[in-house]
Amino acid sequence: FGAMEWSPDGKSLALLDGADRHDADSARLYIIDPQTSAMQRLLPDADWDFAHIAWMNPNRIAYIADESVWTSFNRIERDGSGRQTIVAKGGPILTALSLSADGQSAAFIAQSPAHPAEVYFMRHGDAAPRRAENFPYLSVSDSSSAAKRFGF
């Protein structure tokens, strides 16, 4: 088993697991109904892996997909319909995902050949995630006490 997340309404559990009991890679997305124990695999023919999941609302799941050496940020409905790519592959490699309570903002850990892992952020409607250093209130200035304490 991999990551699992309850839907905000508590009616479904999203679970990352293998394709079958012989598959050790937790890269397939399942929705489980806790009342009936029914389990549905979403997008069984996908040629990429589900890597990270988070519920946007009671009916929609956001996820990071591993697509060969790239990643993408996507969403899908609880019933498996309506897959939409929010951030296409080809940018920074997304390695973690967290959504705000209202599902309208996302935070990522991401990296690229130009920099090590850093925090990225985007809001609904943004074209792409931005590195946290682009937010002045998160930057550490040379004159700050934190910069002096940690030797920046």
PDB file of C-alpha atoms in Angstrom:
ATOM      1  CA  PHE A   1       0.000   0.000   0.000  1.00  0.00           C
ATOM      2  CA  GLY A   2       1.020   3.586  -0.616  1.00  0.00           C
ATOM      3  CA  ALA A   3      -0.576   6.872   0.367  1.00  0.00           C
ATOM      4  CA  MET A   4      -4.246   7.076   1.278  1.00  0.00           C
ATOM      5  CA  GLU A   5      -6.525  10.060   1.806  1.00  0.00           C
ATOM      6  CA  TRP A   6     -10.111  10.373   3.059  1.00  0.00           C
ATOM      7  CA  SER A   7     -12.444  12.505   0.967  1.00  0.00           C
ATOM      8  CA  PRO A   8     -13.534  15.696   2.774  1.00  0.00           C
ATOM      9  CA  ASP A   9     -17.060  14.281   3.232  1.00  0.00           C
ATOM     10  CA  GLY A  10     -15.747  10.966   4.617  1.00  0.00           C
ATOM     11  CA  LYS A  11     -17.610   8.951   1.973  1.00  0.00           C
ATOM     12  CA  SER A  12     -14.579   7.680   0.040  1.00  0.00           C
ATOM     13  CA  LEU A  13     -10.989   6.696   0.575  1.00  0.00           C
ATOM     14  CA  ALA A  14      -8.427   7.280  -2.178  1.00  0.00           C
ATOM     15  CA  LEU A  15      -5.607   4.752  -2.050  1.00  0.00           C
ATOM     16  CA  LEU A  16      -2.405   4.226  -4.019  1.00  0.00           C
ATOM     17  CA  ASP A  17      -1.609   0.529  -4.413  1.00  0.00           C
ATOM     18  CA  GLY A  18      -0.202  -1.953  -6.891  1.00  0.00           C
ATOM     19  CA  ALA A  19      -2.059  -3.226  -9.942  1.00  0.00           C
ATOM     20  CA  ASP A  20      -2.395  -6.650  -8.272  1.00  0.00           C
ATOM     21  CA  ARG A  21      -0.991  -8.546  -5.294  1.00  0.00           C
ATOM     22  CA  HIS A  22       2.267  -9.229  -7.166  1.00  0.00           C
ATOM     23  CA  ASP A  23       2.871  -5.543  -7.975  1.00  0.00           C
ATOM     24  CA  ALA A  24       5.064  -3.916  -5.319  1.00  0.00           C
ATOM     25  CA  ASP A  25       4.772  -0.441  -6.905  1.00  0.00           C
ATOM     26  CA  SER A  26       2.019   1.621  -5.224  1.00  0.00           C
ATOM     27  CA  ALA A  27       1.268   3.640  -8.349  1.00  0.00           C
ATOM     28  CA  ARG A  28      -2.370   2.840  -9.166  1.00  0.00           C
ATOM     29  CA  LEU A  29      -5.285   4.892  -7.826  1.00  0.00           C
ATOM     30  CA  TYR A  30      -8.247   3.179  -6.199  1.00  0.00           C
ATOM     31  CA  ILE A  31     -11.388   4.632  -4.648  1.00  0.00           C
ATOM     32  CA  ILE A  32     -12.864   2.634  -1.793  1.00  0.00           C
ATOM     33  CA  ASP A  33     -16.413   2.961  -0.455  1.00  0.00           C
ATOM     34  CA  PRO A  34     -16.025   2.371   3.310  1.00  0.00           C
ATOM     35  CA  GLN A  35     -19.704   1.378   3.657  1.00  0.00           C
ATOM     36  CA  THR A  36     -19.535  -1.501   1.172  1.00  0.00           C
ATOM     37  CA  SER A  37     -15.753  -2.076   0.882  1.00  0.00           C
ATOM     38  CA  ALA A  38     -16.204  -1.781  -2.911  1.00  0.00           C
ATOM     39  CA  MET A  39     -12.930  -0.845  -4.593  1.00  0.00           C
ATOM     40  CA  GLN A  40     -12.700   0.837  -8.021  1.00  0.00           C
ATOM     41  CA  ARG A  41      -9.431   1.341  -9.897  1.00  0.00           C
ATOM     42  CA  LEU A  42      -9.365   4.670 -11.727  1.00  0.00           C
ATOM     43  CA  LEU A  43      -7.760   4.877 -15.172  1.00  0.00           C
ATOM     44  CA  PRO A  44      -6.589   1.238 -15.320  1.00  0.00           C
ATOM     45  CA  ASP A  45      -5.070   1.754 -18.800  1.00  0.00           C
ATOM     46  CA  ALA A  46      -2.873   4.696 -17.792  1.00  0.00           C
ATOM     47  CA  ASP A  47       0.702   4.428 -19.054  1.00  0.00           C
ATOM     48  CA  TRP A  48       2.034   6.567 -16.206  1.00  0.00           C
ATOM     49  CA  ASP A  49       2.060   6.234 -12.395  1.00  0.00           C
ATOM     50  CA  PHE A  50       0.060   8.051  -9.741  1.00  0.00           C
ATOM     51  CA  ALA A  51       2.655   9.454  -7.330  1.00  0.00           C
ATOM     52  CA  HIS A  52       0.872  11.801  -4.883  1.00  0.00           C
ATOM     53  CA  ILE A  53      -2.827  12.421  -4.193  1.00  0.00           C
ATOM     54  CA  ALA A  54      -4.997  15.005  -2.406  1.00  0.00           C
ATOM     55  CA  TRP A  55      -8.753  15.678  -2.463  1.00  0.00           C
ATOM     56  CA  MET A  56      -9.737  19.042  -3.956  1.00  0.00           C
ATOM     57  CA  ASN A  57     -13.357  18.601  -2.816  1.00  0.00           C
ATOM     58  CA  PRO A  58     -15.605  15.601  -2.052  1.00  0.00           C
ATOM     59  CA  ASN A  59     -15.806  14.677  -5.750  1.00  0.00           C
ATOM     60  CA  ARG A  60     -12.401  15.592  -7.205  1.00  0.00           C
ATOM     61  CA  ILE A  61      -8.870  14.346  -6.596  1.00  0.00           C
ATOM     62  CA  ALA A  62      -5.663  16.186  -7.488  1.00  0.00           C
ATOM     63  CA  TYR A  63      -2.599  14.094  -8.204  1.00  0.00           C
ATOM     64  CA  ILE A  64       0.956  14.158  -9.430  1.00  0.00           C
ATOM     65  CA  ALA A  65       1.666  11.657 -12.203  1.00  0.00           C
ATOM     66  CA  ASP A  66       5.101  10.228 -12.912  1.00  0.00           C
ATOM     67  CA  GLU A  67       5.428  10.126 -16.704  1.00  0.00           C
ATOM     68  CA  SER A  68       8.749   8.559 -17.639  1.00  0.00           C
ATOM     69  CA  VAL A  69      11.357  11.071 -16.364  1.00  0.00           C
ATOM     70  CA  TRP A  70       8.800  13.893 -16.020  1.00  0.00           C
ATOM     71  CA  THR A  71       5.890  14.722 -13.727  1.00  0.00           C
ATOM     72  CA  SER A  72       2.554  16.437 -14.274  1.00  0.00           C
ATOM     73  CA  PHE A  73      -0.129  17.848 -11.977  1.00  0.00           C
ATOM     74  CA  ASN A  74      -3.668  16.701 -12.774  1.00  0.00           C
ATOM     75  CA  ARG A  75      -7.167  16.247 -11.437  1.00  0.00           C
ATOM     76  CA  ILE A  76      -9.844  13.606 -11.856  1.00  0.00           C
ATOM     77  CA  GLU A  77     -13.402  13.088 -10.655  1.00  0.00           C
ATOM     78  CA  ARG A  78     -14.123  10.513  -7.959  1.00  0.00           C
ATOM     79  CA  ASP A  79     -15.799   8.262 -10.557  1.00  0.00           C
ATOM     80  CA  GLY A  80     -12.728   8.327 -12.848  1.00  0.00           C
ATOM     81  CA  SER A  81     -14.132  10.767 -15.397  1.00  0.00           C
ATOM     82  CA  GLY A  82     -12.934  14.234 -16.351  1.00  0.00           C
ATOM     83  CA  ARG A  83      -9.150  13.849 -16.193  1.00  0.00           C
ATOM     84  CA  GLN A  84      -7.604  17.267 -16.714  1.00  0.00           C
ATOM     85  CA  THR A  85      -3.941  18.228 -16.780  1.00  0.00           C
ATOM     86  CA  ILE A  86      -3.299  21.377 -14.752  1.00  0.00           C
ATOM     87  CA  VAL A  87       0.501  21.477 -15.178  1.00  0.00           C
ATOM     88  CA  ALA A  88       1.885  19.495 -18.119  1.00  0.00           C
ATOM     89  CA  LYS A  89       5.086  17.470 -17.954  1.00  0.00           C
ATOM     90  CA  GLY A  90       8.310  19.204 -18.902  1.00  0.00           C
ATOM     91  CA  GLY A  91       8.748  21.628 -15.997  1.00  0.00           C
ATOM     92  CA  PRO A  92      10.209  21.112 -12.535  1.00  0.00           C
ATOM     93  CA  ILE A  93       9.937  17.574 -11.149  1.00  0.00           C
ATOM     94  CA  LEU A  94       7.112  17.580  -8.590  1.00  0.00           C
ATOM     95  CA  THR A  95       7.841  15.275  -5.654  1.00  0.00           C
ATOM     96  CA  ALA A  96       5.224  16.211  -3.010  1.00  0.00           C
ATOM     97  CA  LEU A  97       1.748  17.750  -2.980  1.00  0.00           C
ATOM     98  CA  SER A  98      -0.385  19.552  -0.407  1.00  0.00           C
ATOM     99  CA  LEU A  99      -3.693  21.337  -1.069  1.00  0.00           C
ATOM    100  CA  SER A 100      -5.350  24.118   0.894  1.00  0.00           C
ATOM    101  CA  ALA A 101      -8.576  23.275   2.743  1.00  0.00           C
ATOM    102  CA  ASP A 102     -10.677  24.792  -0.065  1.00  0.00           C
ATOM    103  CA  GLY A 103      -8.707  22.934  -2.768  1.00  0.00           C
ATOM    104  CA  GLN A 104      -7.889  26.169  -4.599  1.00  0.00           C
ATOM    105  CA  SER A 105      -4.181  26.410  -3.753  1.00  0.00           C
ATOM    106  CA  ALA A 106      -1.435  23.822  -4.054  1.00  0.00           C
ATOM    107  CA  ALA A 107       2.045  23.560  -2.594  1.00  0.00           C
ATOM    108  CA  PHE A 108       4.689  21.256  -4.023  1.00  0.00           C
ATOM    109  CA  ILE A 109       8.229  20.188  -3.390  1.00  0.00           C
ATOM    110  CA  ALA A 110       9.905  20.367  -6.785  1.00  0.00           C
ATOM    111  CA  GLN A 111      13.377  20.284  -8.280  1.00  0.00           C
ATOM    112  CA  SER A 112      15.117  20.806 -11.579  1.00  0.00           C
ATOM    113  CA  PRO A 113      18.644  20.542 -12.963  1.00  0.00           C
ATOM    114  CA  ALA A 114      19.017  24.242 -12.083  1.00  0.00           C
ATOM    115  CA  HIS A 115      18.208  23.876  -8.357  1.00  0.00           C
ATOM    116  CA  PRO A 116      17.671  21.320  -5.585  1.00  0.00           C
ATOM    117  CA  ALA A 117      14.280  20.597  -4.045  1.00  0.00           C
ATOM    118  CA  GLU A 118      12.391  23.751  -3.111  1.00  0.00           C
ATOM    119  CA  VAL A 119       8.830  24.763  -2.235  1.00  0.00           C
ATOM    120  CA  TYR A 120       6.595  25.744  -5.147  1.00  0.00           C
ATOM    121  CA  PHE A 121       3.131  27.226  -4.937  1.00  0.00           C
ATOM    122  CA  MET A 122       0.193  27.881  -7.259  1.00  0.00           C
ATOM    123  CA  ARG A 123      -3.400  29.048  -6.983  1.00  0.00           C
ATOM    124  CA  HIS A 124      -6.405  28.143  -9.087  1.00  0.00           C
ATOM    125  CA  GLY A 125      -5.995  29.915 -12.432  1.00  0.00           C
ATOM    126  CA  ASP A 126      -2.189  30.198 -12.295  1.00  0.00           C
ATOM    127  CA  ALA A 127      -0.455  28.911 -15.434  1.00  0.00           C
ATOM    128  CA  ALA A 128       2.312  27.122 -13.522  1.00  0.00           C
ATOM    129  CA  PRO A 129       3.723  26.712 -10.026  1.00  0.00           C
ATOM    130  CA  ARG A 130       6.214  29.321  -8.833  1.00  0.00           C
ATOM    131  CA  ARG A 131       9.211  28.839  -6.572  1.00  0.00           C
ATOM    132  CA  ALA A 132       8.586  30.170  -3.083  1.00  0.00           C
ATOM    133  CA  GLU A 133      11.500  32.582  -3.459  1.00  0.00           C
ATOM    134  CA  ASN A 134       9.200  34.528  -5.782  1.00  0.00           C
ATOM    135  CA  PHE A 135       7.131  35.445  -2.725  1.00  0.00           C
ATOM    136  CA  PRO A 136       8.827  38.347  -0.904  1.00  0.00           C
ATOM    137  CA  TYR A 137       7.238  37.485   2.433  1.00  0.00           C
ATOM    138  CA  LEU A 138       8.960  34.052   2.339  1.00  0.00           C
ATOM    139  CA  SER A 139      12.370  35.380   1.330  1.00  0.00           C
ATOM    140  CA  VAL A 140      15.121  35.825   3.875  1.00  0.00           C
ATOM    141  CA  SER A 141      16.896  39.136   3.429  1.00  0.00           C
ATOM    142  CA  ASP A 142      20.551  39.630   4.280  1.00  0.00           C
ATOM    143  CA  SER A 143      19.630  42.133   6.979  1.00  0.00           C
ATOM    144  CA  SER A 144      17.180  39.829   8.759  1.00  0.00           C
ATOM    145  CA  SER A 145      18.012  38.265  12.095  1.00  0.00           C
ATOM    146  CA  ALA A 146      17.301  34.813  10.606  1.00  0.00           C
ATOM    147  CA  ALA A 147      19.891  35.431   7.887  1.00  0.00           C
ATOM    148  CA  LYS A 148      22.463  36.420  10.504  1.00  0.00           C
ATOM    149  CA  ARG A 149      21.633  33.426  12.713  1.00  0.00           C
ATOM    150  CA  PHE A 150      21.914  30.886   9.910  1.00  0.00           C
ATOM    151  CA  GLY A 151      24.751  32.536   8.019  1.00  0.00           C
ATOM    152  CA  PHE A 152      22.914  33.578   4.853  1.00  0.00           C
TER     153      PHE A 152
END
